[in-house]
Amino acid sequence: MPYPEGHKLKVRRKIIESAAQAFRTNGIRDISVPFIMKGAGLTHGGFYSHFDNKEQLVAEACRYAISDTIALLQKAADQEKQGPKINAIIDYYLSRHHRDRTEMGCILPALSSEISRSSDEVRQVFTHELERMIDFISNTAKVDTATGSVLLSTMVGALVLARSVNDCKLSDSLLTAGKQHAKGLIKT
């Protein structure tokens, strides 16, 4: 009996979601195809009917993860009723919740250092997705892309450092300082 229409696309999406979650949490190098497929509830034998190689999956996972992050940030912005919507994005991005939930968090702080050593294909996709994220931040903040780049860089850097330390007080202070500095970049 043949699979229903759209089945292959649904399976591919499950694999991409599993990969994005695994890469966000553990990085690219330490995650195997069998691990990703198991996370999707599949056997690893079916991987190559959806992807040519792991690099292609990394690229797709980057696209998916940025779209997912933009949707989360847009939701936070849409809930802001009084202040500038960018403030809600900054508050969400530099929150304990985002810091502590790497599996659903932004892929930029999770993978940037590994992406720099990836293939040109992956780096090209990552570059495009980074530009899309900068545009989203710039448009929401109503600033030029140079300022949007600095704003996003501030947020990503603060989150990377907050996730890196084992001192909760220091981690929280890095988030707070990042929020203050990021909001200071926006002239309202």
N, CA and C of each residue as an Amber inpcrd file, in Angstrom:
protein
   564
   0.8430000  -1.1710000   0.0000000   0.0000000   0.0000000   0.0000000
   0.8950000   1.2430000   0.0000000   0.6550000   2.1760000  -0.9270000
   1.5050000   3.3710000  -1.0050000   1.2320000   4.3240000   0.1770000
   2.2520000   5.1100000   0.4690000   2.1040000   6.1180000   1.5160000
   1.1640000   7.2150000   1.0370000   0.4670000   7.8830000   1.9640000
  -0.4130000   8.9760000   1.5560000   0.3990000  10.1530000   1.0050000
  -0.2650000  10.9730000   0.2280000   0.3860000  12.1440000  -0.3620000
   0.9450000  13.0340000   0.7480000   2.1450000  13.5160000   0.5530000
   2.7920000  14.3880000   1.5240000   3.5590000  13.6560000   2.6160000
   3.5040000  12.3260000   2.6070000   4.1790000  11.5440000   3.6500000
   5.6900000  11.8070000   3.6640000   6.2980000  11.7930000   2.4870000
   7.7500000  11.9720000   2.4120000   8.1570000  13.3520000   2.9460000
   7.3660000  14.3800000   2.6410000   7.6690000  15.7220000   3.1490000
   7.5420000  15.7860000   4.6690000   6.5440000  15.0940000   5.2200000
   6.3660000  15.0650000   6.6790000   7.5490000  14.3710000   7.3490000
   7.9930000  13.2760000   6.7600000   9.1340000  12.5490000   7.3150000
  10.3890000  13.4110000   7.2370000  10.5960000  14.0670000   6.0990000
  11.7580000  14.9510000   5.9330000  11.7410000  16.0520000   6.9930000
  10.5690000  16.6250000   7.2260000  10.4440000  17.6900000   8.2380000
  10.7790000  17.1550000   9.6330000  10.3400000  15.9460000   9.9560000
  10.6650000  15.3500000  11.2530000  12.1710000  15.1920000  11.4160000
  12.8340000  14.7910000  10.3420000  14.2880000  14.6250000  10.3900000
  14.9640000  15.9790000  10.6010000  14.5150000  16.9940000   9.8810000
  15.0930000  18.3400000  10.0190000  14.8600000  18.8750000  11.4240000
  13.6580000  18.6950000  11.9690000  13.3720000  19.1510000  13.3370000
  14.2590000  18.4330000  14.3460000  14.4240000  17.1230000  14.1820000
  15.2840000  16.3520000  15.0740000  16.7300000  16.8510000  14.9900000
  17.1880000  17.0990000  13.7720000  18.5580000  17.5850000  13.5780000
  18.7470000  18.9680000  14.1980000  17.8020000  19.8590000  13.9650000
  17.9200000  21.2130000  14.5210000  17.9950000  21.1640000  16.0440000
  17.1730000  20.3440000  16.6520000  17.1860000  20.2120000  18.1080000
  18.5160000  19.6250000  18.5850000  18.9760000  18.5830000  17.9220000
  20.2330000  17.9420000  18.3140000  21.4270000  18.8740000  18.1100000
  21.4750000  19.5650000  16.9740000  22.5900000  20.4790000  16.7040000
  22.5960000  21.6470000  17.6840000  21.4190000  22.1830000  18.0050000
  21.3390000  23.2880000  18.9690000  21.8920000  22.8630000  20.3210000
  21.6260000  21.6360000  20.7040000  22.0110000  21.1520000  22.0220000
  23.4540000  20.6730000  22.0840000  23.9010000  19.9570000  21.0550000
  25.1930000  19.2740000  21.1210000  26.1910000  19.6750000  20.0570000
  25.8340000  20.5780000  19.1650000  26.7260000  20.9330000  18.0770000
  26.5970000  19.9540000  16.9280000  27.3530000  20.1850000  15.8820000
  27.2470000  19.3840000  14.6590000  28.1360000  18.1470000  14.7310000
  29.3730000  18.3430000  15.0800000  30.3730000  17.2760000  14.9840000
  30.0200000  16.0540000  15.8260000  29.4800000  16.2680000  17.0180000
  29.2240000  15.1590000  17.9350000  27.8870000  14.4680000  17.7170000
  27.1290000  14.8910000  16.7300000  25.8210000  14.2990000  16.4630000
  25.8920000  13.4510000  15.2000000  25.4980000  12.2030000  15.3270000
  25.5440000  11.2750000  14.1940000  24.1910000  11.2190000  13.4940000
  24.2150000  10.7730000  12.2650000  22.9820000  10.5630000  11.5070000
  22.0590000   9.5750000  12.2280000  22.5740000   8.4380000  12.7370000
  21.6800000   7.5300000  13.4660000  21.0070000   8.1970000  14.6700000
  21.7290000   9.0640000  15.3820000  21.1500000   9.7740000  16.5250000
  19.9970000  10.6700000  16.0740000  20.2100000  11.3850000  14.9860000
  19.1710000  12.2760000  14.4470000  17.9570000  11.4710000  14.0150000
  18.1970000  10.3910000  13.3160000  17.0830000   9.5730000  12.8330000
  16.3160000   8.9520000  13.9950000  17.0220000   8.5210000  15.0220000
  16.3470000   7.9760000  16.2060000  15.4890000   9.0550000  16.8600000
  15.9990000  10.2800000  16.9120000  15.2370000  11.3960000  17.4670000
  13.9720000  11.6840000  16.6750000  13.9850000  11.3480000  15.3990000
  12.8160000  11.5310000  14.5360000  11.9040000  10.3100000  14.5610000
  12.3130000   9.2830000  15.3230000  11.5180000   8.0670000  15.4000000
  11.6710000   7.1740000  14.1820000  12.8370000   7.2590000  13.5290000
  13.0740000   6.5060000  12.2950000  14.3770000   5.7250000  12.3980000
  14.5490000   4.7770000  11.4920000  15.8230000   4.0710000  11.4210000
  16.7670000   4.8510000  10.5110000  18.0330000   4.6680000  10.7220000
  18.9810000   5.4990000   9.9840000  19.1080000   5.0920000   8.5150000
  18.6080000   3.9340000   8.1530000  18.6790000   3.4960000   6.7620000
  17.9200000   4.3820000   5.7930000  16.8850000   5.0520000   6.2680000
  16.0750000   5.8890000   5.3870000  16.6260000   7.2870000   5.1570000
  17.7130000   7.6180000   5.8260000  18.2640000   8.9750000   5.7320000
  18.5590000   9.3860000   4.2940000  19.1920000   8.5030000   3.5410000
  19.6690000   8.8770000   2.2070000  18.5660000   8.9530000   1.1580000
  17.3500000   8.5830000   1.5190000  16.2440000   8.8260000   0.5940000
  15.7230000  10.2580000   0.7470000  16.2250000  10.9690000   1.7640000
  15.8080000  12.3500000   2.0010000  16.9430000  13.3590000   1.8010000
  18.1760000  12.9390000   2.0650000  19.3290000  13.8500000   2.0100000
  20.5110000  13.1570000   1.3460000  21.3180000  13.9410000   0.6450000
  22.5110000  13.3970000   0.0080000  23.5930000  13.0790000   1.0350000
  23.6770000  13.9230000   2.0820000  24.7110000  13.7700000   3.0920000
  24.3550000  14.6000000   4.3230000  25.1550000  14.5020000   5.3420000
  24.9150000  15.2370000   6.5910000  25.0210000  16.7450000   6.3720000
  25.9250000  17.1600000   5.4880000  26.0890000  18.5960000   5.2080000
  24.7820000  19.2110000   4.6950000  24.0950000  18.4960000   3.8340000
  22.8130000  18.9880000   3.3260000  21.8090000  19.1100000   4.4710000
  21.8190000  18.1580000   5.3770000  20.9260000  18.2210000   6.5380000
  21.2820000  19.3900000   7.4460000  22.5660000  19.6430000   7.6480000
  22.9920000  20.7830000   8.4690000  22.4510000  22.0770000   7.8640000
  22.5720000  22.2220000   6.5610000  22.0750000  23.4250000   5.8810000
  20.5630000  23.5670000   6.0860000  19.8290000  22.4810000   5.8900000
  18.3680000  22.5210000   6.0740000  17.9960000  22.8060000   7.5250000
  18.7520000  22.2450000   8.4490000  18.4900000  22.4830000   9.8700000
  18.7270000  23.9530000  10.2220000  19.7260000  24.5730000   9.6050000
  19.9660000  26.0110000   9.8300000  18.7790000  26.8400000   9.3480000
  18.2860000  26.5250000   8.1530000  17.1090000  27.2410000   7.6260000
  15.9230000  27.0880000   8.5680000  15.6760000  25.8620000   8.9570000
  14.5420000  25.5810000   9.8460000  14.6980000  26.3140000  11.1800000
  15.8860000  26.2260000  11.7770000  16.0990000  26.8010000  13.1040000
  15.9590000  28.3200000  13.1030000  16.4360000  28.9850000  12.0760000
  16.2810000  30.4440000  12.0090000  14.8080000  30.8020000  11.8350000
  14.1060000  30.0810000  10.9860000  12.6640000  30.3330000  10.8260000
  11.9390000  30.1330000  12.1430000  12.3080000  29.0840000  12.8570000
  11.7000000  28.7960000  14.1550000  11.9910000  29.9170000  15.1550000
  13.2260000  30.3830000  15.1860000  13.6000000  31.4650000  16.1050000
  12.8790000  32.7560000  15.7530000  12.8190000  33.0800000  14.4820000
  12.0990000  34.2930000  14.0740000  10.6340000  34.2000000  14.4840000
  10.0290000  33.0430000  14.3270000   8.6270000  32.8700000  14.7350000
   8.4660000  33.0620000  16.2390000   9.3860000  32.5250000  17.0330000
   9.3220000  32.7140000  18.4900000   9.4950000  34.1800000  18.8720000
  10.4500000  34.8340000  18.2280000  10.7000000  36.2460000  18.5330000
   9.5380000  37.1180000  18.0700000   8.9450000  36.7780000  16.9240000
   7.7850000  37.5330000  16.4380000   6.6150000  37.3790000  17.4070000
   6.4480000  36.1860000  17.9410000   5.3840000  35.9420000  18.9270000
   5.6050000  36.8120000  20.1700000   6.8550000  36.8840000  20.6340000
   7.1750000  37.7410000  21.7830000   6.8800000  39.2000000  21.4500000
   7.2550000  39.6300000  20.2520000   7.0050000  41.0190000  19.8350000
   5.5170000  41.3120000  19.7430000   4.7470000  40.3680000  19.2230000
   3.3010000  40.5630000  19.0720000   2.5920000  40.6840000  20.4110000
   3.1850000  40.1350000  21.4640000   2.5790000  40.2190000  22.7900000
   2.8730000  41.5390000  23.4890000   3.8270000  42.2940000  22.9470000
   4.1770000  43.5950000  23.5260000   3.1010000  44.6030000  23.1590000
   2.4600000  45.1810000  24.1500000   1.3470000  46.1110000  23.9000000
   1.7340000  47.5760000  24.1130000   2.7710000  47.8510000  24.9190000
   3.0590000  49.2450000  25.2600000   4.3770000  49.7650000  24.7000000
   5.4680000  49.0800000  24.9800000   6.7790000  49.5700000  24.5650000
   7.1280000  49.1370000  23.1590000   8.3280000  49.4980000  22.7290000
   8.7890000  49.0570000  21.4150000   8.8630000  47.5240000  21.3430000
   8.4220000  46.9730000  20.2510000   8.4000000  45.5140000  20.0820000
   9.7970000  44.9090000  20.1850000  10.8160000  45.6600000  19.7970000
  12.1790000  45.1320000  19.8780000  12.5610000  44.8470000  21.3230000
  12.0300000  45.6180000  22.2700000  12.3500000  45.3670000  23.6820000
  11.8580000  43.9960000  24.1200000  10.6890000  43.5900000  23.6440000
  10.1750000  42.2590000  23.9810000  11.0660000  41.1770000  23.3830000
  11.5920000  41.4320000  22.1940000  12.5020000  40.4710000  21.5620000
  13.7950000  40.3700000  22.3580000  14.3440000  41.5030000  22.7380000
  15.5790000  41.5140000  23.5340000  15.3450000  40.7870000  24.8580000
  14.2230000  41.0950000  25.5230000  13.9180000  40.4520000  26.7990000
  13.7840000  38.9440000  26.6560000  13.1330000  38.4920000  25.5770000
  12.9930000  37.0520000  25.3640000  14.3420000  36.4190000  25.0360000
  15.0590000  37.0160000  24.1030000  16.3230000  36.4440000  23.6440000
  17.3130000  36.3150000  24.7920000  17.3500000  37.3120000  25.6480000
  18.3030000  37.3150000  26.7590000  17.6200000  36.9540000  28.0770000
  16.7550000  35.9730000  28.0170000  16.0480000  35.4840000  29.2030000
  16.6810000  34.1830000  29.6940000  16.4050000  33.8540000  30.9470000
  16.8460000  32.5740000  31.4920000  16.2350000  31.4280000  30.6850000
  14.9750000  31.5830000  30.3240000  14.2660000  30.5470000  29.5700000
  15.0180000  30.2200000  28.2810000  15.3780000  31.2400000  27.5130000
  16.0950000  31.0190000  26.2580000  17.4950000  30.4720000  26.5230000
  18.1380000  31.0000000  27.5290000  19.4840000  30.5170000  27.8790000
  19.4620000  29.0280000  28.2170000  18.4600000  28.6130000  28.9830000
  18.4290000  27.2570000  29.5180000  17.8090000  26.2280000  28.5780000
  17.1540000  26.6600000  27.5270000  16.4800000  25.7310000  26.6080000
  17.2060000  25.7230000  25.2650000  18.4280000  25.2690000  25.2690000
  19.2390000  25.2870000  24.0460000  18.6020000  24.4900000  22.9180000
  17.8740000  23.4390000  23.2550000  17.2850000  22.5860000  22.2160000
  16.2650000  23.3120000  21.3610000  15.6940000  24.3990000  21.8610000
  14.7310000  25.1610000  21.0760000  15.2050000  26.6000000  20.8470000
  16.3980000  26.8910000  21.2640000  16.9130000  28.2490000  21.1760000
  17.4800000  28.6010000  19.8090000  17.9720000  29.8130000  19.7380000
  18.5580000  30.3220000  18.4990000  19.8080000  29.5170000  18.1400000
  19.9250000  29.2150000  16.8800000  21.0500000  28.4040000  16.4030000
  22.3420000  29.2410000  16.2730000  22.2140000  30.5550000  16.2050000
  23.4060000  31.3940000  16.0210000  24.4140000  31.2250000  17.1510000
  24.0190000  31.3720000  18.4180000  25.0220000  31.1760000  19.4710000
  25.4480000  29.7170000  19.6280000  24.5810000  28.8040000  19.2160000
  24.8930000  27.3860000  19.3670000  25.9150000  26.8910000  18.3510000
  25.8690000  27.4070000  17.1200000  26.6740000  26.8030000  16.0560000
  27.6730000  27.7060000  15.3500000  27.6800000  28.9840000  15.6360000
  28.5350000  29.8970000  14.8670000  29.9940000  29.4590000  14.8060000
  30.5520000  29.0220000  15.9180000  31.9690000  28.6440000  15.8880000
  32.1990000  27.3920000  15.0470000  31.2560000  26.4600000  15.0460000
  31.4020000  25.2550000  14.2170000  31.1580000  25.5540000  12.7380000
  30.2270000  26.4250000  12.4570000  29.8900000  26.7450000  11.0640000
  31.1020000  27.3290000  10.3530000  31.9190000  28.0720000  11.0650000
  33.0940000  28.6800000  10.4300000  34.0500000  27.6250000   9.8660000
  33.9270000  26.3800000  10.3220000  34.7760000  25.2960000   9.8190000
  33.9910000  24.3120000   8.9480000  32.7990000  24.6990000   8.5420000
  31.9510000  23.8270000   7.7270000  32.1940000  24.0550000   6.2410000
  31.4940000  23.2840000   5.4390000  31.6230000  23.3830000   3.9820000
  31.0840000  24.7230000   3.4790000  31.4710000  25.0700000   2.2510000
  30.9650000  26.2980000   1.6390000  29.4480000  26.2720000   1.5220000
  28.8730000  25.1020000   1.2230000  27.4160000  24.9710000   1.1090000
  26.7410000  25.3630000   2.4210000  27.2270000  24.8280000   3.5170000
  26.6430000  25.1290000   4.8250000  26.8680000  26.5900000   5.1780000
  28.0720000  27.0890000   4.9360000  28.3730000  28.4830000   5.2630000
  27.5280000  29.4500000   4.4330000  27.2590000  29.0960000   3.1830000
  26.4210000  29.9480000   2.3370000  25.0020000  30.0240000   2.8940000
  24.4410000  28.8840000   3.2690000  23.0970000  28.8740000   3.8560000
  23.0920000  29.6350000   5.1720000  24.0860000  29.3850000   6.0160000
  24.1680000  30.0670000   7.3100000  24.2640000  31.5800000   7.1120000
  25.0600000  32.0050000   6.1370000  25.2000000  33.4330000   5.8410000
  23.8550000  34.0380000   5.4500000  23.1460000  33.3530000   4.5730000
  21.8230000  33.8340000   4.1550000  20.8690000  33.9170000   5.3500000
  20.8850000  32.9090000   6.1930000  19.9810000  32.8900000   7.3480000
  20.3680000  33.9520000   8.3720000  21.6570000  34.1900000   8.5440000
  22.1070000  35.2690000   9.4220000  21.6240000  36.6140000   8.8880000
  21.7350000  36.8100000   7.5900000  21.2500000  38.0600000   6.9810000
  19.7480000  38.2150000   7.1810000  19.0180000  37.1140000   7.0920000
  17.5700000  37.1510000   7.3170000  17.2590000  37.5430000   8.7650000
  18.0450000  37.0280000   9.6950000  17.8570000  37.3570000  11.1060000
  18.1960000  38.8320000  11.3620000  19.2630000  39.3150000  10.7510000
  19.6290000  40.7300000  10.8970000  18.5170000  41.6150000  10.3400000
  17.9790000  41.2480000   9.1900000  16.8660000  42.0190000   8.6040000
  15.6590000  42.0350000   9.5320000  15.3380000  40.8840000  10.1130000
  14.2110000  40.8060000  11.0400000  14.4300000  41.7280000  12.2410000
  15.6030000  41.6570000  12.8340000  15.9170000  42.4980000  14.0010000
  15.9060000  43.9660000  13.5930000  16.5250000  44.2970000  12.4730000
  16.5880000  45.6860000  12.0060000  15.1950000  46.2450000  11.7370000
  14.3590000  45.4720000  11.0550000  13.0050000  45.9270000  10.7420000
  12.1670000  46.0930000  11.9970000  12.2860000  45.1680000  12.9210000
  11.5160000  45.2680000  14.1610000  11.9740000  46.4560000  14.9960000
  13.2740000  46.6710000  15.0350000  13.8300000  47.7880000  15.8080000
  13.7140000  49.1230000  15.0710000  13.3850000  49.0580000  13.7780000
  13.3060000  50.2550000  12.9330000  14.6400000  50.9890000  12.8960000
  15.7060000  50.1750000  12.6280000  17.0580000  50.7130000  12.5260000
  17.6880000  50.2120000  11.2280000  18.8020000  50.8120000  10.8350000
  19.5110000  50.3440000   9.6400000  20.1780000  49.0000000   9.9340000
  20.6000000  48.3190000   8.8890000  21.1560000  46.9770000   9.0830000
  22.4800000  46.9870000   9.8460000  23.2350000  48.0680000   9.7730000
  24.4730000  48.1420000  10.5630000  24.1410000  48.1110000  12.0520000
  23.1670000  48.9040000  12.4570000  22.7460000  48.9180000  13.8610000
  22.0910000  47.5910000  14.2270000  21.2980000  47.0400000  13.3210000
  20.6860000  45.7340000  13.5610000  21.7320000  44.6470000  13.7440000
  22.8170000  44.7440000  12.9830000  23.9110000  43.7730000  13.1210000
  24.5680000  43.8690000  14.4860000  24.8040000  45.0990000  14.9380000
  25.4030000  45.3040000  16.2590000  24.4490000  44.8130000  17.3460000
  23.1750000  45.0970000  17.1870000  22.1760000  44.6700000  18.1640000
  22.1420000  43.1440000  18.2590000  22.0620000  42.4700000  17.1190000
  22.0440000  41.0090000  17.1230000  23.3610000  40.4560000  17.6710000
  24.4670000  41.0300000  17.2840000  25.7710000  40.5760000  17.7880000
  25.8570000  40.7000000  19.3050000  25.3360000  41.7820000  19.8400000
  25.3090000  41.9860000  21.2900000  24.4820000  40.8950000  21.9660000
  23.3080000  40.6250000  21.4050000  22.4320000  39.6190000  21.9820000
  23.0550000  38.2250000  21.9080000  23.5930000  37.8720000  20.7570000
  24.2070000  36.5510000  20.5810000  25.4080000  36.4080000  21.5120000
  26.2560000  37.4240000  21.5560000  27.4450000  37.3610000  22.4110000
  27.0940000  37.2250000  23.8820000  26.1170000  37.9870000  24.3320000
  25.6980000  37.8960000  25.7430000  25.1490000  36.5050000  26.0470000
  24.3840000  35.9480000  25.1120000  23.8230000  34.6100000  25.3270000
  24.9080000  33.5350000  25.3280000  25.8690000  33.6410000  24.4220000
  26.9760000  32.6790000  24.3870000  27.7080000  32.6790000  25.7280000
  28.0440000  33.8520000  26.2130000  28.7750000  33.9310000  27.4810000
  27.9200000  33.4600000  28.6520000  26.6450000  33.8250000  28.6770000
  25.7590000  33.4070000  29.7630000  25.6100000  31.8860000  29.7960000
  25.6210000  31.2550000  28.6380000  25.5320000  29.7900000  28.5810000
  26.8590000  29.1160000  28.9150000  27.9490000  29.8430000  28.7930000
  29.2800000  29.2420000  28.9290000  29.7560000  29.1030000  30.3660000
  29.2670000  29.9320000  31.2550000  29.7830000  29.9280000  32.6280000
  28.9770000  28.9820000  33.5120000  29.5960000  28.5160000  34.5960000
  28.9000000  27.6270000  35.5210000  28.4720000  28.3440000  36.8000000
  28.5450000  29.6470000  36.8000000  28.1310000  30.4720000  37.9300000
  26.8080000  31.1530000  37.5540000  25.7080000  30.7300000  38.1830000
  24.3750000  31.2500000  37.8400000  24.2810000  32.7650000  38.0180000
  24.8870000  33.2740000  39.0620000  24.8450000  34.7200000  39.3150000
  25.5240000  35.4830000  38.1790000  26.6910000  35.0120000  37.7790000
  27.4130000  35.6480000  36.6880000  26.6210000  35.5190000  35.3910000
  26.0690000  34.3580000  35.1410000  25.2800000  34.1400000  33.9300000
  24.1020000  35.1150000  33.8810000  23.3800000  35.2270000  34.9810000
  22.2460000  36.1650000  35.0370000  22.6990000  37.6040000  34.8310000
  23.8560000  37.9570000  35.4040000  24.3380000  39.3360000  35.2420000
  24.7520000  39.6070000  33.7970000  25.2520000  38.5920000  33.1040000
  25.5820000  38.7610000  31.6850000  24.3170000  38.9850000  30.8540000
  23.2510000  38.2640000  31.1760000  21.9760000  38.4790000  30.4820000
  21.4540000  39.8820000  30.7400000  21.4950000  40.3070000  31.9960000
  21.0050000  41.6410000  32.3590000  21.8150000  42.7390000  31.6750000
  23.1310000  42.6120000  31.7110000  23.9890000  43.6090000  31.0610000
  23.7480000  43.6210000  29.5570000  23.5820000  42.4470000  28.9640000
  23.2970000  42.3640000  27.5370000  21.9930000  43.0580000  27.1850000
  20.9520000  42.8480000  27.9930000  19.6610000  43.5110000  27.7580000
  19.8170000  45.0270000  27.8270000  20.4910000  45.4950000  28.8660000
  20.6540000  46.9430000  29.0330000  21.4090000  47.5490000  27.8580000
  22.4860000  46.9000000  27.4670000  23.2820000  47.4310000  26.3620000
  22.5030000  47.3650000  25.0410000  21.8330000  46.2500000  24.8000000
  21.0690000  46.0950000  23.5540000  19.9700000  47.1530000  23.4590000
  19.2480000  47.3600000  24.5500000  18.1870000  48.3710000  24.5450000
  18.7560000  49.7780000  24.4010000  19.9670000  49.9780000  24.8890000
  20.6210000  51.2710000  24.7410000  21.0070000  51.5830000  23.2960000
  21.0970000  50.5590000  22.4730000  21.4240000  50.7730000  21.0570000
  20.2340000  51.3200000  20.2530000  19.0480000  51.1790000  20.8170000
  17.8260000  51.5750000  20.1360000  17.4090000  52.9490000  20.6270000
  17.3050000  53.8760000  19.6970000  16.8530000  55.2300000  20.0440000
  15.3420000  55.2830000  19.8250000  14.5990000  55.3690000  20.9370000
  13.1410000  55.3890000  20.8230000  12.5640000  56.7660000  21.0180000
